[in-house]
PDB file of C-alpha atoms in Angstrom:
ATOM      1  CA  LYS A   1      17.849  26.580 -15.147  1.00  0.00           C
ATOM      2  CA  LEU A   2      14.906  29.504 -14.729  1.00  0.00           C
ATOM      3  CA  LEU A   3      13.668  29.038 -18.029  1.00  0.00           C
ATOM      4  CA  ARG A   4      13.462  25.435 -17.998  1.00  0.00           C
ATOM      5  CA  ALA A   5      12.091  25.226 -14.105  1.00  0.00           C
ATOM      6  CA  ALA A   6       9.374  27.902 -15.442  1.00  0.00           C
ATOM      7  CA  VAL A   7       8.791  25.390 -18.476  1.00  0.00           C
ATOM      8  CA  TRP A   8       7.992  22.327 -16.215  1.00  0.00           C
ATOM      9  CA  ARG A   9       5.822  24.021 -13.644  1.00  0.00           C
ATOM     10  CA  LEU A  10       3.950  25.295 -16.694  1.00  0.00           C
ATOM     11  CA  LEU A  11       4.217  21.479 -17.767  1.00  0.00           C
ATOM     12  CA  HIS A  12       3.595  19.929 -14.475  1.00  0.00           C
ATOM     13  CA  PRO A  13       1.509  22.435 -12.578  1.00  0.00           C
ATOM     14  CA  ARG A  14       0.929  21.629  -8.809  1.00  0.00           C
ATOM     15  CA  ARG A  15      -2.976  21.987  -9.082  1.00  0.00           C
ATOM     16  CA  THR A  16      -5.278  21.793 -11.815  1.00  0.00           C
ATOM     17  CA  ILE A  17      -8.510  23.832 -12.087  1.00  0.00           C
ATOM     18  CA  LYS A  18     -11.732  22.595 -14.517  1.00  0.00           C
ATOM     19  CA  PRO A  19     -14.971  24.139 -14.541  1.00  0.00           C
ATOM     20  CA  THR A  20     -18.070  21.768 -13.769  1.00  0.00           C
ATOM     21  CA  ARG A  21     -21.602  22.116 -15.849  1.00  0.00           C
ATOM     22  CA  ASP A  22     -22.445  24.760 -13.642  1.00  0.00           C
ATOM     23  CA  GLY A  23     -19.248  26.987 -14.166  1.00  0.00           C
ATOM     24  CA  TRP A  24     -19.443  26.534 -17.969  1.00  0.00           C
ATOM     25  CA  TRP A  25     -22.786  28.427 -17.673  1.00  0.00           C
ATOM     26  CA  CYS A  26     -21.210  30.937 -15.374  1.00  0.00           C
ATOM     27  CA  LEU A  27     -18.601  31.412 -17.657  1.00  0.00           C
ATOM     28  CA  LEU A  28     -20.938  31.676 -20.728  1.00  0.00           C
ATOM     29  CA  VAL A  29     -23.045  33.590 -19.101  1.00  0.00           C
ATOM     30  CA  ALA A  30     -20.410  36.071 -18.342  1.00  0.00           C
ATOM     31  CA  VAL A  31     -18.954  36.523 -21.580  1.00  0.00           C
ATOM     32  CA  GLY A  32     -22.550  36.857 -23.401  1.00  0.00           C
ATOM     33  CA  LEU A  33     -23.328  39.643 -20.562  1.00  0.00           C
ATOM     34  CA  GLY A  34     -20.105  41.371 -21.539  1.00  0.00           C
ATOM     35  CA  VAL A  35     -20.773  41.202 -24.997  1.00  0.00           C
ATOM     36  CA  ALA A  36     -24.147  42.908 -24.311  1.00  0.00           C
ATOM     37  CA  ALA A  37     -22.641  45.367 -21.974  1.00  0.00           C
ATOM     38  CA  ILE A  38     -20.378  46.434 -24.817  1.00  0.00           C
ATOM     39  CA  ASN A  39     -22.723  46.518 -27.482  1.00  0.00           C
ATOM     40  CA  THR A  40     -25.175  48.620 -25.187  1.00  0.00           C
ATOM     41  CA  GLY A  41     -23.418  50.048 -23.115  1.00  0.00           C
ATOM     42  CA  ASN A  42     -25.648  49.525 -20.376  1.00  0.00           C
ATOM     43  CA  ASN A  43     -24.573  50.071 -16.747  1.00  0.00           C
ATOM     44  CA  LEU A  44     -26.453  47.049 -15.098  1.00  0.00           C
ATOM     45  CA  LEU A  45     -25.090  44.770 -17.415  1.00  0.00           C
ATOM     46  CA  TYR A  46     -21.637  45.830 -16.458  1.00  0.00           C
ATOM     47  CA  LEU A  47     -22.356  45.509 -12.935  1.00  0.00           C
ATOM     48  CA  LEU A  48     -23.819  42.267 -13.802  1.00  0.00           C
ATOM     49  CA  VAL A  49     -20.639  40.998 -15.484  1.00  0.00           C
ATOM     50  CA  SER A  50     -18.513  42.350 -12.651  1.00  0.00           C
ATOM     51  CA  ALA A  51     -20.169  40.110 -10.412  1.00  0.00           C
ATOM     52  CA  LEU A  52     -19.977  37.246 -12.234  1.00  0.00           C
ATOM     53  CA  LEU A  53     -16.175  37.837 -12.779  1.00  0.00           C
ATOM     54  CA  ALA A  54     -15.849  38.628  -8.826  1.00  0.00           C
ATOM     55  CA  LEU A  55     -17.607  35.183  -7.857  1.00  0.00           C
ATOM     56  CA  ILE A  56     -15.160  33.295 -10.159  1.00  0.00           C
ATOM     57  CA  VAL A  57     -12.380  35.211  -8.614  1.00  0.00           C
ATOM     58  CA  VAL A  58     -13.416  34.609  -4.942  1.00  0.00           C
ATOM     59  CA  SER A  59     -14.001  30.666  -6.067  1.00  0.00           C
ATOM     60  CA  GLY A  60     -10.835  30.515  -6.971  1.00  0.00           C
ATOM     61  CA  ILE A  61      -9.233  32.139  -3.902  1.00  0.00           C
ATOM     62  CA  LEU A  62     -11.294  30.294  -1.408  1.00  0.00           C
ATOM     63  CA  SER A  63     -10.514  27.036  -3.048  1.00  0.00           C
ATOM     64  CA  GLU A  64      -6.999  27.380  -2.876  1.00  0.00           C
ATOM     65  CA  GLN A  65      -7.225  28.258   0.734  1.00  0.00           C
ATOM     66  CA  ALA A  66      -9.128  24.969   0.864  1.00  0.00           C
ATOM     67  CA  MET A  67      -6.182  22.868  -0.731  1.00  0.00           C
ATOM     68  CA  ARG A  68      -3.239  24.362   1.102  1.00  0.00           C
ATOM     69  CA  GLY A  69      -1.937  22.967   3.344  1.00  0.00           C
ATOM     70  CA  VAL A  70      -3.584  19.800   3.093  1.00  0.00           C
ATOM     71  CA  ARG A  71      -0.706  16.870   3.263  1.00  0.00           C
ATOM     72  CA  LEU A  72      -1.653  13.300   2.021  1.00  0.00           C
ATOM     73  CA  THR A  73       0.005  10.278   3.799  1.00  0.00           C
ATOM     74  CA  GLY A  74      -0.202   6.553   1.727  1.00  0.00           C
ATOM     75  CA  ILE A  75      -0.913   3.372   4.365  1.00  0.00           C
ATOM     76  CA  GLY A  76      -0.786  -0.195   3.257  1.00  0.00           C
ATOM     77  CA  PRO A  77       0.187  -3.721   4.284  1.00  0.00           C
ATOM     78  CA  GLU A  78       3.561  -5.223   4.039  1.00  0.00           C
ATOM     79  CA  GLU A  79       1.988  -8.210   2.100  1.00  0.00           C
ATOM     80  CA  LEU A  80       0.014  -8.370  -0.884  1.00  0.00           C
ATOM     81  CA  TYR A  81      -1.754 -11.988  -2.178  1.00  0.00           C
ATOM     82  CA  ALA A  82      -3.640 -12.521  -5.560  1.00  0.00           C
ATOM     83  CA  GLY A  83      -6.877 -12.559  -5.208  1.00  0.00           C
ATOM     84  CA  ARG A  84      -6.990 -11.652  -1.689  1.00  0.00           C
ATOM     85  CA  ALA A  85      -8.813  -8.037  -1.229  1.00  0.00           C
ATOM     86  CA  VAL A  86      -6.712  -6.024   1.098  1.00  0.00           C
ATOM     87  CA  VAL A  87      -7.729  -2.516   2.510  1.00  0.00           C
ATOM     88  CA  LEU A  88      -5.676   0.173   1.769  1.00  0.00           C
ATOM     89  CA  GLY A  89      -6.003   4.095   3.206  1.00  0.00           C
ATOM     90  CA  ALA A  90      -4.296   7.883   3.384  1.00  0.00           C
ATOM     91  CA  THR A  91      -3.807  10.051   5.875  1.00  0.00           C
ATOM     92  CA  LEU A  92      -5.380  13.877   5.057  1.00  0.00           C
ATOM     93  CA  ALA A  93      -3.432  15.924   7.534  1.00  0.00           C
ATOM     94  CA  ASN A  94      -4.299  20.058   7.889  1.00  0.00           C
ATOM     95  CA  ARG A  95      -1.278  21.182   8.665  1.00  0.00           C
ATOM     96  CA  LYS A  96      -2.622  25.462   8.428  1.00  0.00           C
ATOM     97  CA  ARG A  97      -2.752  26.659  12.138  1.00  0.00           C
ATOM     98  CA  TRP A  98      -6.083  28.663  11.564  1.00  0.00           C
ATOM     99  CA  LEU A  99      -7.831  27.915   8.652  1.00  0.00           C
ATOM    100  CA  THR A 100      -9.937  24.795   8.322  1.00  0.00           C
ATOM    101  CA  SER A 101     -10.048  23.380   4.759  1.00  0.00           C
ATOM    102  CA  TYR A 102     -14.009  22.592   3.602  1.00  0.00           C
ATOM    103  CA  SER A 103     -15.503  19.913   1.252  1.00  0.00           C
ATOM    104  CA  ILE A 104     -12.207  17.842   0.458  1.00  0.00           C
ATOM    105  CA  THR A 105     -12.605  14.857  -1.874  1.00  0.00           C
ATOM    106  CA  LEU A 106     -10.253  11.726  -1.945  1.00  0.00           C
ATOM    107  CA  GLU A 107     -10.615  10.625  -5.624  1.00  0.00           C
ATOM    108  CA  LEU A 108      -8.936   6.984  -6.456  1.00  0.00           C
ATOM    109  CA  LEU A 109      -8.033   7.087  -9.669  1.00  0.00           C
ATOM    110  CA  ALA A 110      -7.998   3.732 -11.621  1.00  0.00           C
ATOM    111  CA  PRO A 111      -4.378   2.481 -13.262  1.00  0.00           C
ATOM    112  CA  ASP A 112      -5.854   1.183 -16.127  1.00  0.00           C
ATOM    113  CA  ALA A 113      -9.464   1.930 -17.685  1.00  0.00           C
ATOM    114  CA  ARG A 114     -10.133  -2.118 -16.863  1.00  0.00           C
ATOM    115  CA  ALA A 115      -9.210  -1.605 -13.125  1.00  0.00           C
ATOM    116  CA  LEU A 116     -12.447   0.194 -11.689  1.00  0.00           C
ATOM    117  CA  GLU A 117     -15.605  -0.402 -12.804  1.00  0.00           C
ATOM    118  CA  SER A 118     -16.700   3.388 -12.336  1.00  0.00           C
ATOM    119  CA  GLY A 119     -13.194   4.523 -13.011  1.00  0.00           C
ATOM    120  CA  SER A 120     -12.544   6.150 -10.288  1.00  0.00           C
ATOM    121  CA  ARG A 121     -14.385   6.485  -6.262  1.00  0.00           C
ATOM    122  CA  PHE A 122     -14.794   9.126  -4.190  1.00  0.00           C
ATOM    123  CA  ILE A 123     -14.626   9.910  -0.069  1.00  0.00           C
ATOM    124  CA  TYR A 124     -15.631  12.906   1.168  1.00  0.00           C
ATOM    125  CA  PHE A 125     -14.687  14.958   4.044  1.00  0.00           C
ATOM    126  CA  ARG A 126     -16.901  17.980   4.893  1.00  0.00           C
ATOM    127  CA  ARG A 127     -14.435  19.783   6.745  1.00  0.00           C
ATOM    128  CA  ILE A 128     -10.577  19.095   8.191  1.00  0.00           C
ATOM    129  CA  GLU A 129     -10.001  21.547  10.840  1.00  0.00           C
ATOM    130  CA  ALA A 130      -6.567  22.820  11.319  1.00  0.00           C
ATOM    131  CA  GLY A 131      -3.877  20.915  12.943  1.00  0.00           C
ATOM    132  CA  THR A 132      -6.038  17.588  12.730  1.00  0.00           C
ATOM    133  CA  ASP A 133      -5.805  14.697  10.577  1.00  0.00           C
ATOM    134  CA  ARG A 134      -8.396  12.216   8.928  1.00  0.00           C
ATOM    135  CA  LEU A 135      -8.202   8.886   7.819  1.00  0.00           C
ATOM    136  CA  ALA A 136      -9.762   7.245   4.480  1.00  0.00           C
ATOM    137  CA  THR A 137      -9.815   3.499   4.103  1.00  0.00           C
ATOM    138  CA  TRP A 138     -10.683   1.541   0.817  1.00  0.00           C
ATOM    139  CA  GLU A 139     -10.464  -1.898  -0.474  1.00  0.00           C
ATOM    140  CA  GLU A 140      -8.730  -3.573  -3.327  1.00  0.00           C
ATOM    141  CA  THR A 141      -8.224  -6.965  -4.968  1.00  0.00           C
ATOM    142  CA  PRO A 142      -4.799  -7.493  -6.688  1.00  0.00           C
ATOM    143  CA  PRO A 143      -5.601  -9.315  -9.778  1.00  0.00           C
ATOM    144  CA  ARG A 144      -2.569 -11.734 -10.604  1.00  0.00           C
ATOM    145  CA  ARG A 145       0.754 -12.191  -9.197  1.00  0.00           C
ATOM    146  CA  GLY A 146       3.737 -10.157  -9.717  1.00  0.00           C
ATOM    147  CA  ARG A 147       4.696  -6.253 -10.054  1.00  0.00           C
ATOM    148  CA  TRP A 148       0.819  -4.457  -9.660  1.00  0.00           C
ATOM    149  CA  ARG A 149       0.719  -0.977  -9.938  1.00  0.00           C
ATOM    150  CA  LEU A 150      -1.841   0.763  -7.053  1.00  0.00           C
ATOM    151  CA  ALA A 151      -4.794   2.832  -7.828  1.00  0.00           C
ATOM    152  CA  GLY A 152      -3.110   6.653  -7.078  1.00  0.00           C
ATOM    153  CA  VAL A 153      -5.289   8.679  -5.574  1.00  0.00           C
ATOM    154  CA  ARG A 154      -6.025  12.270  -5.844  1.00  0.00           C
ATOM    155  CA  ILE A 155      -7.284  15.421  -3.392  1.00  0.00           C
ATOM    156  CA  THR A 156     -10.144  17.854  -4.676  1.00  0.00           C
ATOM    157  CA  THR A 157     -12.343  20.354  -4.072  1.00  0.00           C
ATOM    158  CA  ARG A 158     -15.660  22.115  -5.459  1.00  0.00           C
ATOM    159  CA  PHE A 159     -15.510  24.190  -2.769  1.00  0.00           C
ATOM    160  CA  PRO A 160     -17.092  27.267  -2.428  1.00  0.00           C
ATOM    161  CA  PHE A 161     -19.819  27.634  -4.986  1.00  0.00           C
ATOM    162  CA  GLY A 162     -19.456  24.015  -6.743  1.00  0.00           C
ATOM    163  CA  LEU A 163     -18.143  25.998 -10.487  1.00  0.00           C
ATOM    164  CA  PHE A 164     -14.657  24.307 -10.414  1.00  0.00           C
ATOM    165  CA  VAL A 165     -12.882  21.025  -9.821  1.00  0.00           C
ATOM    166  CA  LYS A 166      -9.660  22.254  -8.652  1.00  0.00           C
ATOM    167  CA  ALA A 167      -7.362  19.152  -8.337  1.00  0.00           C
ATOM    168  CA  GLY A 168      -3.490  18.049  -6.724  1.00  0.00           C
ATOM    169  CA  ARG A 169      -1.550  16.194  -8.769  1.00  0.00           C
ATOM    170  CA  ALA A 170      -2.261  12.209  -8.518  1.00  0.00           C
ATOM    171  CA  ALA A 171       0.059  10.706  -5.736  1.00  0.00           C
ATOM    172  CA  LEU A 172       0.471   6.941  -4.126  1.00  0.00           C
ATOM    173  CA  GLY A 173       0.091   5.260  -7.484  1.00  0.00           C
ATOM    174  CA  ASP A 174       3.363   3.076  -6.643  1.00  0.00           C
ATOM    175  CA  GLU A 175       4.426  -0.160  -7.553  1.00  0.00           C
ATOM    176  CA  VAL A 176       3.787  -2.934  -5.452  1.00  0.00           C
ATOM    177  CA  LEU A 177       4.768  -6.390  -5.525  1.00  0.00           C
ATOM    178  CA  VAL A 178       1.835  -9.432  -5.393  1.00  0.00           C
ATOM    179  CA  PHE A 179       2.484 -12.897  -4.210  1.00  0.00           C
ATOM    180  CA  PRO A 180       1.214 -15.732  -5.377  1.00  0.00           C
ATOM    181  CA  ALA A 181      -2.296 -16.739  -3.836  1.00  0.00           C
ATOM    182  CA  VAL A 182      -1.755 -18.716  -0.570  1.00  0.00           C
ATOM    183  CA  ARG A 183      -4.266 -21.123   0.482  1.00  0.00           C
ATOM    184  CA  PRO A 184      -4.501 -23.667   3.223  1.00  0.00           C
ATOM    185  CA  PRO A 185      -2.802 -26.965   1.599  1.00  0.00           C
ATOM    186  CA  GLY A 186      -4.607 -29.959   1.661  1.00  0.00           C
ATOM    187  CA  ALA A 187      -4.196 -33.361   3.651  1.00  0.00           C
ATOM    188  CA  ALA A 188      -2.563 -34.604   0.094  1.00  0.00           C
ATOM    189  CA  TRP A 189      -0.008 -32.023  -0.239  1.00  0.00           C
ATOM    190  CA  LEU A 190       1.478 -32.887   3.719  1.00  0.00           C
ATOM    191  CA  GLY A 191       1.158 -36.197   3.315  1.00  0.00           C
ATOM    192  CA  ARG A 192       3.289 -36.383   0.355  1.00  0.00           C
ATOM    193  CA  LEU A 193       5.948 -34.117   2.340  1.00  0.00           C
ATOM    194  CA  GLY A 194       5.581 -36.137   5.157  1.00  0.00           C
ATOM    195  CA  GLY A 195       8.853 -38.976   5.400  1.00  0.00           C
ATOM    196  CA  ALA A 196      10.301 -37.428   2.347  1.00  0.00           C
ATOM    197  CA  GLY A 197      13.826 -36.647   1.714  1.00  0.00           C
ATOM    198  CA  ALA A 198      17.235 -37.492   3.864  1.00  0.00           C
ATOM    199  CA  GLY A 199      17.317 -37.785   7.352  1.00  0.00           C
ATOM    200  CA  ALA A 200      16.777 -34.871   9.737  1.00  0.00           C
ATOM    201  CA  ALA A 201      19.808 -32.783  10.443  1.00  0.00           C
ATOM    202  CA  ARG A 202      20.847 -32.085  13.842  1.00  0.00           C
ATOM    203  CA  ARG A 203      20.882 -28.629  14.897  1.00  0.00           C
ATOM    204  CA  PRO A 204      20.067 -26.432  17.921  1.00  0.00           C
ATOM    205  CA  GLY A 205      16.377 -25.228  17.949  1.00  0.00           C
ATOM    206  CA  ARG A 206      12.737 -26.133  19.167  1.00  0.00           C
ATOM    207  CA  GLY A 207      12.315 -29.693  20.020  1.00  0.00           C
ATOM    208  CA  ASP A 208      11.768 -32.541  21.939  1.00  0.00           C
ATOM    209  CA  GLU A 209      14.776 -34.285  22.363  1.00  0.00           C
ATOM    210  CA  ILE A 210      18.182 -32.477  24.587  1.00  0.00           C
ATOM    211  CA  HIS A 211      20.576 -31.596  21.831  1.00  0.00           C
ATOM    212  CA  ASN A 212      23.320 -30.221  24.530  1.00  0.00           C
ATOM    213  CA  LEU A 213      24.249 -28.686  27.666  1.00  0.00           C
ATOM    214  CA  ARG A 214      25.979 -25.175  28.180  1.00  0.00           C
ATOM    215  CA  ALA A 215      26.209 -22.882  30.512  1.00  0.00           C
ATOM    216  CA  TYR A 216      23.646 -20.076  31.242  1.00  0.00           C
ATOM    217  CA  ARG A 217      23.663 -17.085  29.314  1.00  0.00           C
ATOM    218  CA  PRO A 218      21.468 -13.790  29.966  1.00  0.00           C
ATOM    219  CA  GLY A 219      17.928 -14.295  28.452  1.00  0.00           C
ATOM    220  CA  ASP A 220      17.684 -17.672  28.849  1.00  0.00           C
ATOM    221  CA  ASP A 221      14.669 -19.812  29.549  1.00  0.00           C
ATOM    222  CA  PRO A 222      14.490 -20.150  33.603  1.00  0.00           C
ATOM    223  CA  ARG A 223      12.319 -23.413  32.402  1.00  0.00           C
ATOM    224  CA  PHE A 224      15.317 -24.883  30.756  1.00  0.00           C
ATOM    225  CA  ILE A 225      17.883 -25.450  33.572  1.00  0.00           C
ATOM    226  CA  HIS A 226      19.358 -28.674  34.593  1.00  0.00           C
ATOM    227  CA  TRP A 227      19.823 -28.533  38.325  1.00  0.00           C
ATOM    228  CA  ARG A 228      21.126 -31.354  38.671  1.00  0.00           C
ATOM    229  CA  SER A 229      24.009 -30.873  36.238  1.00  0.00           C
ATOM    230  CA  SER A 230      24.332 -27.109  37.865  1.00  0.00           C
ATOM    231  CA  ALA A 231      24.960 -28.708  40.845  1.00  0.00           C
ATOM    232  CA  LYS A 232      27.879 -30.864  40.258  1.00  0.00           C
ATOM    233  CA  ALA A 233      29.643 -28.260  37.971  1.00  0.00           C
ATOM    234  CA  GLU A 234      28.822 -25.239  40.373  1.00  0.00           C
ATOM    235  CA  THR A 235      27.443 -22.894  37.624  1.00  0.00           C
ATOM    236  CA  LEU A 236      23.839 -22.781  36.199  1.00  0.00           C
ATOM    237  CA  MET A 237      23.949 -25.037  33.224  1.00  0.00           C
ATOM    238  CA  VAL A 238      20.706 -24.939  30.897  1.00  0.00           C
ATOM    239  CA  ARG A 239      19.236 -27.910  28.178  1.00  0.00           C
ATOM    240  CA  GLU A 240      19.786 -26.939  24.589  1.00  0.00           C
ATOM    241  CA  HIS A 241      17.006 -28.710  22.445  1.00  0.00           C
ATOM    242  CA  GLU A 242      17.530 -30.375  19.324  1.00  0.00           C
ATOM    243  CA  ALA A 243      15.022 -28.852  16.265  1.00  0.00           C
ATOM    244  CA  ASP A 244      12.964 -31.092  14.353  1.00  0.00           C
ATOM    245  CA  ALA A 245      14.163 -30.687  10.938  1.00  0.00           C
ATOM    246  CA  SER A 246      12.167 -33.578  10.206  1.00  0.00           C
ATOM    247  CA  HIS A 247       9.442 -31.575   8.023  1.00  0.00           C
ATOM    248  CA  ASP A 248      12.285 -29.272   6.300  1.00  0.00           C
ATOM    249  CA  ALA A 249      11.562 -29.076   2.678  1.00  0.00           C
ATOM    250  CA  ARG A 250      13.129 -28.444  -0.863  1.00  0.00           C
ATOM    251  CA  LEU A 251      11.195 -26.941  -3.278  1.00  0.00           C
ATOM    252  CA  VAL A 252      11.688 -27.433  -6.897  1.00  0.00           C
ATOM    253  CA  LEU A 253      10.507 -25.248  -9.945  1.00  0.00           C
ATOM    254  CA  VAL A 254      11.107 -27.592 -13.010  1.00  0.00           C
ATOM    255  CA  GLY A 255      10.833 -25.369 -16.666  1.00  0.00           C
ATOM    256  CA  ARG A 256      10.218 -21.859 -16.824  1.00  0.00           C
ATOM    257  CA  GLY A 257       6.530 -22.463 -17.761  1.00  0.00           C
ATOM    258  CA  GLN A 258       4.357 -20.596 -19.898  1.00  0.00           C
ATOM    259  CA  ALA A 259       3.234 -16.887 -17.910  1.00  0.00           C
ATOM    260  CA  GLY A 260      -0.058 -16.077 -17.346  1.00  0.00           C
ATOM    261  CA  SER A 261      -0.970 -19.794 -18.133  1.00  0.00           C
ATOM    262  CA  GLU A 262      -3.949 -21.357 -15.256  1.00  0.00           C
ATOM    263  CA  ARG A 263      -1.537 -24.118 -14.774  1.00  0.00           C
ATOM    264  CA  LEU A 264       1.168 -22.345 -13.702  1.00  0.00           C
ATOM    265  CA  GLU A 265      -0.424 -19.963 -11.769  1.00  0.00           C
ATOM    266  CA  ALA A 266      -1.761 -22.766  -9.914  1.00  0.00           C
ATOM    267  CA  ALA A 267       1.334 -24.731  -9.259  1.00  0.00           C
ATOM    268  CA  LEU A 268       3.276 -21.377  -8.125  1.00  0.00           C
ATOM    269  CA  SER A 269      -0.104 -21.155  -5.676  1.00  0.00           C
ATOM    270  CA  ASP A 270       0.528 -24.490  -4.782  1.00  0.00           C
ATOM    271  CA  ALA A 271       3.972 -23.626  -3.604  1.00  0.00           C
ATOM    272  CA  ALA A 272       3.265 -20.575  -2.089  1.00  0.00           C
ATOM    273  CA  SER A 273       1.135 -22.148   0.009  1.00  0.00           C
ATOM    274  CA  VAL A 274       3.084 -25.229   1.009  1.00  0.00           C
ATOM    275  CA  ALA A 275       6.062 -23.362   1.848  1.00  0.00           C
ATOM    276  CA  SER A 276       4.104 -20.561   4.115  1.00  0.00           C
ATOM    277  CA  ALA A 277       2.744 -23.777   5.686  1.00  0.00           C
ATOM    278  CA  LEU A 278       5.715 -25.238   6.221  1.00  0.00           C
ATOM    279  CA  ILE A 279       7.583 -22.095   7.817  1.00  0.00           C
ATOM    280  CA  ARG A 280       4.865 -20.997   9.887  1.00  0.00           C
ATOM    281  CA  ALA A 281       5.150 -24.423  11.643  1.00  0.00           C
ATOM    282  CA  GLY A 282       8.544 -24.242  12.602  1.00  0.00           C
ATOM    283  CA  ALA A 283      10.113 -26.185   9.290  1.00  0.00           C
ATOM    284  CA  GLY A 284      12.571 -24.454   6.908  1.00  0.00           C
ATOM    285  CA  VAL A 285      12.183 -24.106   3.276  1.00  0.00           C
ATOM    286  CA  GLU A 286      14.712 -24.353   0.413  1.00  0.00           C
ATOM    287  CA  MET A 287      13.867 -23.691  -3.072  1.00  0.00           C
ATOM    288  CA  THR A 288      15.720 -23.982  -6.514  1.00  0.00           C
ATOM    289  CA  GLY A 289      14.444 -23.755 -10.243  1.00  0.00           C
ATOM    290  CA  PRO A 290      16.050 -22.120 -13.168  1.00  0.00           C
ATOM    291  CA  ASP A 291      18.349 -19.438 -12.277  1.00  0.00           C
ATOM    292  CA  LEU A 292      17.204 -19.677  -9.319  1.00  0.00           C
ATOM    293  CA  VAL A 293      18.874 -21.098  -5.516  1.00  0.00           C
ATOM    294  CA  ILE A 294      16.785 -19.998  -2.006  1.00  0.00           C
ATOM    295  CA  PRO A 295      18.821 -21.673   0.332  1.00  0.00           C
ATOM    296  CA  LEU A 296      17.531 -23.249   3.675  1.00  0.00           C
ATOM    297  CA  GLY A 297      15.731 -20.517   5.652  1.00  0.00           C
ATOM    298  CA  HIS A 298      13.055 -20.203   8.432  1.00  0.00           C
ATOM    299  CA  GLY A 299      11.456 -17.501  10.094  1.00  0.00           C
ATOM    300  CA  ARG A 300       8.915 -15.147   8.643  1.00  0.00           C
ATOM    301  CA  SER A 301      11.803 -12.704   6.641  1.00  0.00           C
ATOM    302  CA  HIS A 302      12.727 -16.295   4.801  1.00  0.00           C
ATOM    303  CA  LEU A 303       9.092 -16.804   3.737  1.00  0.00           C
ATOM    304  CA  ARG A 304       8.613 -13.215   2.134  1.00  0.00           C
ATOM    305  CA  ARG A 305      11.884 -13.809   0.197  1.00  0.00           C
ATOM    306  CA  VAL A 306      10.311 -17.216  -1.159  1.00  0.00           C
ATOM    307  CA  LEU A 307       7.078 -15.627  -1.695  1.00  0.00           C
ATOM    308  CA  ALA A 308       9.051 -12.870  -3.470  1.00  0.00           C
ATOM    309  CA  ALA A 309      10.688 -15.742  -5.846  1.00  0.00           C
ATOM    310  CA  LEU A 310       7.471 -17.336  -6.874  1.00  0.00           C
ATOM    311  CA  ALA A 311       5.786 -13.691  -7.760  1.00  0.00           C
ATOM    312  CA  LEU A 312       8.302 -12.876 -10.221  1.00  0.00           C
ATOM    313  CA  TYR A 313       9.326 -16.743 -11.495  1.00  0.00           C
TER     314      TYR A 313
END
C-alpha cells in the first residue's frame, strides 16, 4: 500500500513546476558556470554558481509558501441554457493564519482545444491576505444542449522572481447539464395552444371561481375568509378557489430525430420555450415521447424536470 501511494503521488503530484523563459536562462547559466568552475577551479565562479543555486532554492520555498493554504471553491448558477452567456465564479481563500500569499493567478483551462480562442485565460491577484477571500468571475457560453464540461481552473504563481511557474491540480472541471435555448414564444405558438385539448379539470388552486368552502387552517390568507358562512357555522370558513386549468398542455415528442440537426434543435428549443412560458404562468405541463413520460405537473421543480428531459433527448 505504501508503494502504491508513493507511485500515485509521483504520477499525480499535488503541484507541478515549470521554468519560465528567464528560468531556463538561469538554469543554463548556472550549468555553464558550474562547468567552468570545475575546469578552472576559480573561486569566484563557485560563488556565482552558489548564488544562482541559492536563488533557485529560495524561489521554490517562497512560491510554495504562496501556494500553501490557498483553497479554491467554485460558484455557478443552477440553470444553464444553450447559447446564453452565464457568469461563473470561484472563491480563493487564504487559510493561513499569518502569511500573505502574493502573485496568485487563477488560470482558466479550455476543456478542448476549440473551447477558448486563447487556449486559457488568467485572473491575477496581487496579494491575498491571511484569513481573507477573493472572488474571481468569468463568462462562459454553453454552445449546445446536453452534457457539457466546464472549463477547469487551477491556481498558479510565478512568485517571487518569475523564474518558475508553480501550478496546482486542475479543479472545477465538472460536467453539467445544459438546457435547450429558451426564448419568449411567439403569438402564433400561444394561439395554437389556446382552446385546444379537452375541458379543463376542476381542482383546488389559484383562480377566480370558488371551488369549495372549508374550515380555516393556520396559514390561510385572511382575505379568503367567508364571513357569512363563518357566522352560520360559528367557526371561521375560508373560500377555496378553483385552479384555472384551461391552459394545461401536453407536449408530444414525435420520433427520435437526428442528433445535432438544426431542425431537431430548433424544435426542442420551441418545446422548452412553450413549457417555460406555460409553467411560469401557472399552467400545468406534461410531456410524452419515445421511452419518455413526464406526468402533469406545476412549479419550478417540474419545469426543471421537463427541461432536463429535453436537454438529454
